[in-house]
PDB file of C-alpha atoms and ligand atoms in Angstrom:
ATOM      1  CA  MET U 507     -47.968-148.523-165.000  1.00 86.00           C
ATOM      2  CA  TYR U 508     -50.338-151.459-165.188  1.00 96.00           C
ATOM      3  CA  ALA U 509     -53.454-151.113-167.324  1.00 97.00           C
ATOM      4  CA  ILE U 510     -55.357-153.597-165.166  1.00 98.00           C
ATOM      5  CA  GLU U 511     -54.710-154.849-161.652  1.00 98.00           C
ATOM      6  CA  VAL U 512     -57.023-157.365-160.071  1.00 98.00           C
ATOM      7  CA  GLU U 513     -56.208-157.891-156.412  1.00 98.00           C
ATOM      8  CA  LYS U 514     -57.595-160.694-154.256  1.00 97.00           C
ATOM      9  CA  LEU U 515     -60.906-160.530-156.062  1.00 98.00           C
ATOM     10  CA  THR U 516     -63.734-162.716-154.786  1.00 98.00           C
ATOM     11  CA  PHE U 517     -67.198-162.615-156.310  1.00 98.00           C
ATOM     12  CA  GLY U 518     -70.357-164.729-156.346  1.00 97.00           C
ATOM     13  CA  TYR U 519     -73.852-164.312-157.759  1.00 97.00           C
ATOM     14  CA  ARG U 520     -75.522-166.050-154.836  1.00 93.00           C
ATOM     15  CA  ARG U 521     -74.149-167.279-151.527  1.00 90.00           C
ATOM     16  CA  SER U 522     -71.154-169.248-152.692  1.00 93.00           C
ATOM     17  CA  PRO U 523     -68.313-167.543-154.514  1.00 95.00           C
ATOM     18  CA  ILE U 524     -67.774-168.108-158.235  1.00 97.00           C
ATOM     19  CA  LEU U 525     -64.395-166.354-158.364  1.00 98.00           C
ATOM     20  CA  GLU U 526     -61.997-166.802-155.489  1.00 95.00           C
ATOM     21  CA  ASP U 527     -58.910-164.799-154.678  1.00 95.00           C
ATOM     22  CA  ILE U 528     -58.106-163.758-158.243  1.00 97.00           C
ATOM     23  CA  ASN U 529     -54.914-161.781-158.851  1.00 97.00           C
ATOM     24  CA  ILE U 530     -53.972-160.514-162.301  1.00 97.00           C
ATOM     25  CA  LYS U 531     -51.711-157.768-163.564  1.00 97.00           C
ATOM     26  CA  VAL U 532     -51.879-156.621-167.176  1.00 97.00           C
ATOM     27  CA  ARG U 533     -49.362-154.166-168.565  1.00 97.00           C
ATOM     28  CA  GLU U 534     -50.305-151.385-170.952  1.00 96.00           C
ATOM     29  CA  LYS U 535     -50.419-152.435-174.622  1.00 96.00           C
ATOM     30  CA  GLU U 536     -50.535-156.134-173.796  1.00 97.00           C
ATOM     31  CA  ILE U 537     -52.921-158.656-175.306  1.00 97.00           C
ATOM     32  CA  VAL U 538     -53.984-161.081-172.624  1.00 98.00           C
ATOM     33  CA  SER U 539     -56.153-164.124-173.341  1.00 98.00           C
ATOM     34  CA  ILE U 540     -58.318-165.821-170.769  1.00 98.00           C
ATOM     35  CA  ILE U 541     -58.902-169.492-171.503  1.00 98.00           C
ATOM     36  CA  GLY U 542     -60.595-172.267-169.538  1.00 98.00           C
ATOM     37  CA  PRO U 543     -63.537-174.680-169.723  1.00 97.00           C
ATOM     38  CA  ASN U 544     -67.171-173.548-169.889  1.00 96.00           C
ATOM     39  CA  GLY U 545     -68.394-172.295-166.555  1.00 97.00           C
ATOM     40  CA  SER U 546     -64.911-171.625-165.182  1.00 97.00           C
ATOM     41  CA  GLY U 547     -65.743-167.952-164.542  1.00 98.00           C
ATOM     42  CA  LYS U 548     -64.197-166.189-167.550  1.00 98.00           C
ATOM     43  CA  THR U 549     -67.228-164.017-168.318  1.00 97.00           C
ATOM     44  CA  THR U 550     -67.762-163.270-164.629  1.00 98.00           C
ATOM     45  CA  LEU U 551     -64.163-162.111-164.298  1.00 98.00           C
ATOM     46  CA  LEU U 552     -64.396-159.906-167.394  1.00 98.00           C
ATOM     47  CA  ARG U 553     -67.606-158.308-166.063  1.00 97.00           C
ATOM     48  CA  CYS U 554     -65.864-157.584-162.749  1.00 98.00           C
ATOM     49  CA  ILE U 555     -63.015-155.897-164.637  1.00 98.00           C
ATOM     50  CA  ALA U 556     -65.562-153.926-166.689  1.00 97.00           C
ATOM     51  CA  GLY U 557     -67.120-152.634-163.453  1.00 96.00           C
ATOM     52  CA  ILE U 558     -70.484-154.270-164.203  1.00 95.00           C
ATOM     53  CA  LEU U 559     -70.237-156.665-161.254  1.00 96.00           C
ATOM     54  CA  LYS U 560     -69.039-155.445-157.874  1.00 95.00           C
ATOM     55  CA  PRO U 561     -66.528-157.712-156.115  1.00 96.00           C
ATOM     56  CA  TRP U 562     -67.406-159.096-152.687  1.00 97.00           C
ATOM     57  CA  ARG U 563     -63.813-158.688-151.670  1.00 97.00           C
ATOM     58  CA  GLY U 564     -60.650-157.360-153.261  1.00 97.00           C
ATOM     59  CA  ARG U 565     -60.458-154.721-155.940  1.00 97.00           C
ATOM     60  CA  VAL U 566     -59.901-153.863-159.565  1.00 98.00           C
ATOM     61  CA  LYS U 567     -57.669-150.995-160.653  1.00 98.00           C
ATOM     62  CA  ILE U 568     -57.650-149.566-164.173  1.00 98.00           C
ATOM     63  CA  LEU U 569     -54.606-147.459-165.083  1.00 97.00           C
ATOM     64  CA  GLY U 570     -53.814-147.151-161.398  1.00 96.00           C
ATOM     65  CA  ARG U 571     -57.288-145.997-160.361  1.00 96.00           C
ATOM     66  CA  ASP U 572     -59.582-148.053-158.179  1.00 96.00           C
ATOM     67  CA  LEU U 573     -62.848-148.803-160.016  1.00 95.00           C
ATOM     68  CA  GLU U 574     -64.707-147.881-156.827  1.00 93.00           C
ATOM     69  CA  SER U 575     -63.461-144.316-157.075  1.00 94.00           C
ATOM     70  CA  MET U 576     -64.272-143.886-160.763  1.00 94.00           C
ATOM     71  CA  SER U 577     -67.462-142.302-162.054  1.00 92.00           C
ATOM     72  CA  GLN U 578     -69.475-144.220-164.644  1.00 88.00           C
ATOM     73  CA  ARG U 579     -68.544-141.520-167.141  1.00 85.00           C
ATOM     74  CA  ASP U 580     -64.801-141.963-166.575  1.00 89.00           C
ATOM     75  CA  LEU U 581     -65.175-145.724-166.706  1.00 91.00           C
ATOM     76  CA  ASN U 582     -67.007-145.484-170.033  1.00 88.00           C
ATOM     77  CA  ARG U 583     -64.242-143.349-171.445  1.00 87.00           C
ATOM     78  CA  ILE U 584     -61.478-145.714-170.440  1.00 94.00           C
ATOM     79  CA  VAL U 585     -62.963-149.196-170.682  1.00 96.00           C
ATOM     80  CA  SER U 586     -64.941-150.756-173.513  1.00 95.00           C
ATOM     81  CA  TYR U 587     -66.570-154.149-173.024  1.00 95.00           C
ATOM     82  CA  LEU U 588     -67.957-156.335-175.779  1.00 94.00           C
ATOM     83  CA  PRO U 589     -70.189-158.981-174.183  1.00 92.00           C
ATOM     84  CA  GLN U 590     -70.325-162.645-175.194  1.00 88.00           C
ATOM     85  CA  GLU U 591     -73.884-162.228-176.389  1.00 81.00           C
ATOM     86  CA  THR U 592     -74.584-159.023-178.259  1.00 76.00           C
ATOM     87  CA  VAL U 593     -78.118-157.810-178.799  1.00 78.00           C
ATOM     88  CA  PRO U 594     -78.803-158.062-182.541  1.00 77.00           C
ATOM     89  CA  PRO U 595     -78.873-154.548-184.010  1.00 79.00           C
ATOM     90  CA  PRO U 596     -82.009-153.359-185.821  1.00 81.00           C
ATOM     91  CA  SER U 597     -81.448-154.805-189.275  1.00 82.00           C
ATOM     92  CA  LEU U 598     -82.124-151.567-191.149  1.00 88.00           C
ATOM     93  CA  MET U 599     -79.616-149.609-189.128  1.00 93.00           C
ATOM     94  CA  THR U 600     -76.558-148.738-191.196  1.00 96.00           C
ATOM     95  CA  VAL U 601     -73.019-149.624-190.183  1.00 96.00           C
ATOM     96  CA  TYR U 602     -72.336-145.903-189.712  1.00 96.00           C
ATOM     97  CA  GLU U 603     -75.318-145.473-187.380  1.00 94.00           C
ATOM     98  CA  TYR U 604     -74.491-148.586-185.410  1.00 94.00           C
ATOM     99  CA  VAL U 605     -70.884-147.552-184.797  1.00 95.00           C
ATOM    100  CA  LEU U 606     -72.040-144.005-183.972  1.00 93.00           C
ATOM    101  CA  LEU U 607     -74.115-145.447-181.091  1.00 90.00           C
ATOM    102  CA  GLY U 608     -70.786-146.202-179.426  1.00 89.00           C
ATOM    103  CA  ARG U 609     -70.303-142.416-179.094  1.00 86.00           C
ATOM    104  CA  LEU U 610     -73.515-141.970-177.095  1.00 78.00           C
ATOM    105  CA  HIS U 611     -71.508-141.546-173.924  1.00 65.00           C
ATOM    106  CA  TYR U 612     -69.943-138.474-175.432  1.00 59.00           C
ATOM    107  CA  ILE U 613     -73.175-137.113-176.876  1.00 55.00           C
ATOM    108  CA  SER U 614     -74.571-137.161-173.288  1.00 60.00           C
ATOM    109  CA  GLY U 615     -78.015-135.646-173.339  1.00 61.00           C
ATOM    110  CA  LYS U 616     -77.720-133.760-176.580  1.00 60.00           C
ATOM    111  CA  LEU U 617     -79.126-135.509-179.581  1.00 67.00           C
ATOM    112  CA  THR U 618     -76.821-133.794-181.995  1.00 76.00           C
ATOM    113  CA  VAL U 619     -73.845-135.466-183.579  1.00 83.00           C
ATOM    114  CA  SER U 620     -70.696-133.406-183.494  1.00 86.00           C
ATOM    115  CA  ASN U 621     -68.071-133.285-186.200  1.00 89.00           C
ATOM    116  CA  GLU U 622     -65.759-135.099-183.847  1.00 89.00           C
ATOM    117  CA  ASP U 623     -68.254-137.951-183.422  1.00 90.00           C
ATOM    118  CA  HIS U 624     -68.550-138.198-187.173  1.00 92.00           C
ATOM    119  CA  LYS U 625     -64.776-138.105-187.630  1.00 93.00           C
ATOM    120  CA  SER U 626     -64.186-140.753-184.974  1.00 92.00           C
ATOM    121  CA  VAL U 627     -66.646-143.148-186.610  1.00 95.00           C
ATOM    122  CA  PHE U 628     -64.920-142.853-189.972  1.00 94.00           C
ATOM    123  CA  GLU U 629     -61.476-143.143-188.425  1.00 91.00           C
ATOM    124  CA  ILE U 630     -62.372-146.441-186.793  1.00 91.00           C
ATOM    125  CA  LEU U 631     -64.167-147.774-189.879  1.00 94.00           C
ATOM    126  CA  LYS U 632     -61.060-147.012-191.903  1.00 91.00           C
ATOM    127  CA  LEU U 633     -58.750-148.720-189.430  1.00 85.00           C
ATOM    128  CA  LEU U 634     -60.870-151.862-189.649  1.00 86.00           C
ATOM    129  CA  GLU U 635     -61.113-151.528-193.442  1.00 86.00           C
ATOM    130  CA  LEU U 636     -64.859-151.093-193.140  1.00 91.00           C
ATOM    131  CA  ASP U 637     -65.104-147.621-194.686  1.00 90.00           C
ATOM    132  CA  ASN U 638     -66.844-148.967-197.781  1.00 95.00           C
ATOM    133  CA  TYR U 639     -69.473-150.534-195.571  1.00 96.00           C
ATOM    134  CA  ALA U 640     -70.626-147.320-193.864  1.00 96.00           C
ATOM    135  CA  LYS U 641     -73.893-147.073-195.772  1.00 96.00           C
ATOM    136  CA  LYS U 642     -74.679-150.785-195.751  1.00 96.00           C
ATOM    137  CA  CYS U 643     -77.428-152.067-193.480  1.00 95.00           C
ATOM    138  CA  MET U 644     -76.403-154.370-190.658  1.00 94.00           C
ATOM    139  CA  HIS U 645     -78.432-157.254-192.109  1.00 92.00           C
ATOM    140  CA  GLU U 646     -76.405-157.103-195.324  1.00 93.00           C
ATOM    141  CA  LEU U 647     -73.193-158.094-193.543  1.00 91.00           C
ATOM    142  CA  SER U 648     -71.690-161.527-193.058  1.00 85.00           C
ATOM    143  CA  GLY U 649     -71.093-162.814-189.538  1.00 80.00           C
ATOM    144  CA  GLY U 650     -67.430-161.872-189.686  1.00 80.00           C
ATOM    145  CA  GLU U 651     -68.124-158.384-190.976  1.00 87.00           C
ATOM    146  CA  LYS U 652     -70.746-157.886-188.258  1.00 88.00           C
ATOM    147  CA  GLN U 653     -68.253-158.945-185.619  1.00 86.00           C
ATOM    148  CA  LEU U 654     -65.786-156.364-186.910  1.00 88.00           C
ATOM    149  CA  VAL U 655     -68.535-153.726-186.746  1.00 92.00           C
ATOM    150  CA  TYR U 656     -69.241-154.674-183.108  1.00 92.00           C
ATOM    151  CA  ILE U 657     -65.539-154.243-182.407  1.00 89.00           C
ATOM    152  CA  ALA U 658     -65.627-150.883-184.230  1.00 92.00           C
ATOM    153  CA  GLN U 659     -68.462-149.766-181.940  1.00 93.00           C
ATOM    154  CA  ALA U 660     -66.467-150.835-178.891  1.00 91.00           C
ATOM    155  CA  LEU U 661     -63.472-148.861-180.167  1.00 90.00           C
ATOM    156  CA  VAL U 662     -65.119-145.647-181.330  1.00 90.00           C
ATOM    157  CA  ARG U 663     -64.944-144.158-177.839  1.00 84.00           C
ATOM    158  CA  LYS U 664     -61.171-144.616-178.019  1.00 88.00           C
ATOM    159  CA  PRO U 665     -60.930-146.667-174.865  1.00 93.00           C
ATOM    160  CA  LYS U 666     -57.611-147.479-173.247  1.00 95.00           C
ATOM    161  CA  VAL U 667     -58.776-150.956-172.250  1.00 97.00           C
ATOM    162  CA  LEU U 668     -60.774-153.266-174.512  1.00 97.00           C
ATOM    163  CA  LEU U 669     -62.473-156.307-172.986  1.00 97.00           C
ATOM    164  CA  LEU U 670     -63.740-158.887-175.492  1.00 96.00           C
ATOM    165  CA  ASP U 671     -65.743-161.959-174.499  1.00 96.00           C
ATOM    166  CA  GLU U 672     -65.422-164.708-177.118  1.00 94.00           C
ATOM    167  CA  PRO U 673     -65.422-162.309-180.085  1.00 90.00           C
ATOM    168  CA  LEU U 674     -64.324-165.070-182.461  1.00 89.00           C
ATOM    169  CA  ASN U 675     -67.353-167.304-182.030  1.00 84.00           C
ATOM    170  CA  HIS U 676     -69.226-167.978-185.264  1.00 75.00           C
ATOM    171  CA  LEU U 677     -66.360-166.611-187.348  1.00 81.00           C
ATOM    172  CA  ASP U 678     -64.695-168.651-190.061  1.00 84.00           C
ATOM    173  CA  ILE U 679     -60.981-169.199-189.753  1.00 87.00           C
ATOM    174  CA  LYS U 680     -60.107-166.307-192.068  1.00 83.00           C
ATOM    175  CA  ASN U 681     -62.284-163.827-190.188  1.00 81.00           C
ATOM    176  CA  GLN U 682     -60.855-165.045-186.877  1.00 87.00           C
ATOM    177  CA  PHE U 683     -57.446-164.313-188.298  1.00 86.00           C
ATOM    178  CA  ILE U 684     -58.521-160.843-189.493  1.00 82.00           C
ATOM    179  CA  VAL U 685     -59.956-159.894-186.096  1.00 84.00           C
ATOM    180  CA  LEU U 686     -56.821-161.034-184.252  1.00 90.00           C
ATOM    181  CA  LYS U 687     -54.519-159.341-186.751  1.00 88.00           C
ATOM    182  CA  VAL U 688     -56.478-156.083-186.528  1.00 85.00           C
ATOM    183  CA  LEU U 689     -56.342-156.220-182.728  1.00 90.00           C
ATOM    184  CA  ARG U 690     -52.569-156.609-182.848  1.00 90.00           C
ATOM    185  CA  GLU U 691     -52.289-153.530-185.052  1.00 88.00           C
ATOM    186  CA  LEU U 692     -54.722-151.515-182.925  1.00 87.00           C
ATOM    187  CA  VAL U 693     -52.756-152.214-179.774  1.00 91.00           C
ATOM    188  CA  LYS U 694     -49.861-150.384-181.389  1.00 89.00           C
ATOM    189  CA  LYS U 695     -51.806-147.637-183.165  1.00 87.00           C
ATOM    190  CA  LEU U 696     -54.209-146.756-180.368  1.00 86.00           C
ATOM    191  CA  GLU U 697     -52.050-147.669-177.351  1.00 89.00           C
ATOM    192  CA  LEU U 698     -54.704-150.125-176.354  1.00 94.00           C
ATOM    193  CA  THR U 699     -54.682-152.945-173.824  1.00 97.00           C
ATOM    194  CA  VAL U 700     -56.801-155.970-174.749  1.00 97.00           C
ATOM    195  CA  VAL U 701     -58.210-158.768-172.621  1.00 98.00           C
ATOM    196  CA  ILE U 702     -59.869-161.412-174.741  1.00 97.00           C
ATOM    197  CA  VAL U 703     -61.740-164.542-173.675  1.00 97.00           C
ATOM    198  CA  MET U 704     -61.335-167.325-176.210  1.00 96.00           C
ATOM    199  CA  HIS U 705     -61.613-171.067-176.537  1.00 94.00           C
ATOM    200  CA  ASP U 706     -58.971-171.773-179.130  1.00 95.00           C
ATOM    201  CA  ILE U 707     -55.841-172.557-177.119  1.00 97.00           C
ATOM    202  CA  ASN U 708     -53.602-172.429-180.182  1.00 96.00           C
ATOM    203  CA  GLN U 709     -54.838-169.015-181.268  1.00 95.00           C
ATOM    204  CA  ALA U 710     -54.391-167.752-177.723  1.00 97.00           C
ATOM    205  CA  ALA U 711     -50.820-169.068-177.816  1.00 97.00           C
ATOM    206  CA  ARG U 712     -50.119-167.376-181.143  1.00 95.00           C
ATOM    207  CA  TYR U 713     -51.630-163.949-180.540  1.00 95.00           C
ATOM    208  CA  SER U 714     -51.269-163.225-176.826  1.00 96.00           C
ATOM    209  CA  ASP U 715     -48.475-161.730-174.801  1.00 97.00           C
ATOM    210  CA  LYS U 716     -49.871-163.498-171.805  1.00 97.00           C
ATOM    211  CA  ILE U 717     -52.417-166.245-171.122  1.00 98.00           C
ATOM    212  CA  VAL U 718     -54.567-166.699-168.025  1.00 98.00           C
ATOM    213  CA  LEU U 719     -55.787-170.279-167.591  1.00 98.00           C
ATOM    214  CA  MET U 720     -58.903-170.579-165.414  1.00 98.00           C
ATOM    215  CA  SER U 721     -60.638-173.535-163.841  1.00 97.00           C
ATOM    216  CA  SER U 722     -63.554-173.530-161.376  1.00 96.00           C
ATOM    217  CA  GLY U 723     -63.243-169.845-160.556  1.00 97.00           C
ATOM    218  CA  LYS U 724     -59.522-169.907-159.919  1.00 97.00           C
ATOM    219  CA  ILE U 725     -56.413-169.075-161.899  1.00 97.00           C
ATOM    220  CA  VAL U 726     -54.467-172.237-162.545  1.00 97.00           C
ATOM    221  CA  ALA U 727     -51.639-170.610-164.500  1.00 97.00           C
ATOM    222  CA  GLU U 728     -50.747-167.176-165.788  1.00 96.00           C
ATOM    223  CA  GLY U 729     -47.822-166.099-167.915  1.00 96.00           C
ATOM    224  CA  PRO U 730     -46.358-166.033-171.405  1.00 97.00           C
ATOM    225  CA  PRO U 731     -47.745-168.734-173.742  1.00 97.00           C
ATOM    226  CA  ASP U 732     -44.859-171.168-173.295  1.00 96.00           C
ATOM    227  CA  GLU U 733     -45.371-171.189-169.525  1.00 97.00           C
ATOM    228  CA  VAL U 734     -49.109-171.862-169.699  1.00 98.00           C
ATOM    229  CA  ILE U 735     -49.490-174.025-172.798  1.00 97.00           C
ATOM    230  CA  VAL U 736     -48.103-177.037-171.014  1.00 96.00           C
ATOM    231  CA  PRO U 737     -49.822-180.436-171.476  1.00 96.00           C
ATOM    232  CA  GLU U 738     -49.821-181.294-167.738  1.00 96.00           C
ATOM    233  CA  LEU U 739     -51.599-178.044-166.853  1.00 97.00           C
ATOM    234  CA  LEU U 740     -54.111-178.276-169.703  1.00 97.00           C
ATOM    235  CA  GLU U 741     -54.813-181.948-168.950  1.00 96.00           C
ATOM    236  CA  LYS U 742     -55.604-181.107-165.347  1.00 96.00           C
ATOM    237  CA  VAL U 743     -58.013-178.375-166.400  1.00 97.00           C
ATOM    238  CA  TYR U 744     -59.727-179.884-169.460  1.00 97.00           C
ATOM    239  CA  GLY U 745     -59.529-183.564-168.479  1.00 96.00           C
ATOM    240  CA  ILE U 746     -58.180-184.728-171.837  1.00 96.00           C
ATOM    241  CA  LYS U 747     -54.682-185.495-173.106  1.00 96.00           C
ATOM    242  CA  PHE U 748     -52.686-183.078-175.252  1.00 96.00           C
ATOM    243  CA  ARG U 749     -49.554-183.351-177.356  1.00 96.00           C
ATOM    244  CA  LEU U 750     -47.324-180.273-177.478  1.00 97.00           C
ATOM    245  CA  ILE U 751     -45.538-179.146-180.619  1.00 96.00           C
ATOM    246  CA  TYR U 752     -43.685-175.947-181.449  1.00 96.00           C
ATOM    247  CA  ASP U 753     -44.386-173.976-184.603  1.00 96.00           C
ATOM    248  CA  HIS U 754     -41.748-171.269-185.082  1.00 94.00           C
ATOM    249  CA  ASN U 755     -41.302-171.040-181.305  1.00 93.00           C
ATOM    250  CA  VAL U 756     -45.043-170.829-180.707  1.00 96.00           C
ATOM    251  CA  PRO U 757     -46.391-173.630-178.496  1.00 97.00           C
ATOM    252  CA  GLN U 758     -49.350-175.430-180.064  1.00 97.00           C
ATOM    253  CA  VAL U 759     -51.304-178.380-178.716  1.00 97.00           C
ATOM    254  CA  ILE U 760     -53.095-181.252-180.377  1.00 96.00           C
ATOM    255  CA  PRO U 761     -55.872-182.830-178.303  1.00 95.00           C
ATOM    256  CA  LYS U 762     -55.491-186.600-178.052  1.00 90.00           C
ATOM    257  CA  GLY U 763     -58.781-187.259-176.210  1.00 74.00           C
TER     258      GLY U 763
HETATM  259  N1  ADP A1341     -76.206-164.347-163.643  1.00 72.81           N
HETATM  260  C1  ADP A1341     -75.813-165.449-163.010  1.00 72.81           C
HETATM  261  N2  ADP A1341     -76.444-165.878-161.884  1.00 72.81           N
HETATM  262  C2  ADP A1341     -76.025-166.993-161.226  1.00 72.81           C
HETATM  263  N3  ADP A1341     -74.979-167.754-161.626  1.00 72.81           N
HETATM  264  C3  ADP A1341     -74.327-167.391-162.738  1.00 72.81           C
HETATM  265  C4  ADP A1341     -74.699-166.235-163.491  1.00 72.81           C
HETATM  266  N4  ADP A1341     -73.844-166.107-164.541  1.00 72.81           N
HETATM  267  C5  ADP A1341     -73.002-167.159-164.453  1.00 72.81           C
HETATM  268  N5  ADP A1341     -73.273-167.921-163.378  1.00 72.81           N
HETATM  269  C6  ADP A1341     -72.518-169.120-162.971  1.00 72.81           C
HETATM  270  O1  ADP A1341     -71.173-168.732-162.726  1.00 72.81           O
HETATM  271  C7  ADP A1341     -70.265-169.737-163.204  1.00 72.81           C
HETATM  272  C8  ADP A1341     -69.269-169.093-164.130  1.00 72.81           C
HETATM  273  O2  ADP A1341     -69.954-168.615-165.295  1.00 72.81           O
HETATM  274  P1  ADP A1341     -69.251-167.778-166.421  1.00 72.81           P
HETATM  275  O3  ADP A1341     -68.480-166.703-165.787  1.00 72.81           O
HETATM  276  O4  ADP A1341     -70.295-167.395-167.411  1.00 72.81           O
HETATM  277  O5  ADP A1341     -68.258-168.880-167.041  1.00 72.81           O
HETATM  278  P2  ADP A1341     -67.510-168.938-168.448  1.00 72.81           P
HETATM  279  O6  ADP A1341     -67.613-167.600-169.080  1.00 72.81           O
HETATM  280  O7  ADP A1341     -66.116-169.348-168.106  1.00 72.81           O
HETATM  281  O8  ADP A1341     -68.193-170.010-169.248  1.00 72.81           O
HETATM  282  C9  ADP A1341     -71.139-170.838-163.843  1.00 72.81           C
HETATM  283  O9  ADP A1341     -71.263-171.869-162.924  1.00 72.81           O
HETATM  284  C10 ADP A1341     -72.451-170.151-164.080  1.00 72.81           C
HETATM  285  O10 ADP A1341     -73.508-171.065-163.968  1.00 72.81           O
HETATM  286 MG1   MG A1342     -68.406-166.971-170.875  1.00 72.81          MG
END
């Protein structure tokens, strides 16, 4: 079964469409990267998949179910979306409390925290090697640590599909590596499917099963890294020249300007 199917999706904020006739299929337990220039519609597409924006035409299916037919509650159980811009958490909130907020959908109405909520928070913190941070306040964390905590909050509901919009921004190279490595492990451990918007073409090539290359609201190429990381395609989309090299069978590009 496919985790995500986007069929003939067209969407616009105003009169003219921003996304046109988008088709994507993502298998369960795949990591798929969406790359493309600023303004090409990556965030818009992710928000359509998350069920936040309603398509004008076409449809989105998650684990075989049409988003239209899913209740908000079911959607929240299955899909977790980490937006490009997160609202800064209250600085005195602890890591534990912040991650616990991700369980609110389960708490539903009651303001009590169940043992299961508590257990889930610690499980996720442990997986991300954040268990020693539980009592720390959010303002005591570095940018990279904070980003991992945001990811922990997105994961604490145990979603089947994780949608991440530029989660590596502001992270140093080591923390980028940690986040991507952790995601790889989580895909296996939690049977998770991940769609991740990122700018670094080489990281996308290294960590993804599949890459979707977007330009002006359309998909220019989609497939395994060596089918998409092709200088001619990238040059058409980004308007600069690239040189292609292979590092242990992974395609990598060097921009030549
Ligand atoms: N809320 C909005 N209202 C109107 N236009 C928007 C809105 N959000 C984005 N857009 C426009 O949609 C296009 C795609 O934006 P976006 O999906 O954010 O691109 P990306 O994430 O690839 O940078 C841009 O031209 C942008 O100006
Ligand atoms: Mg964006």
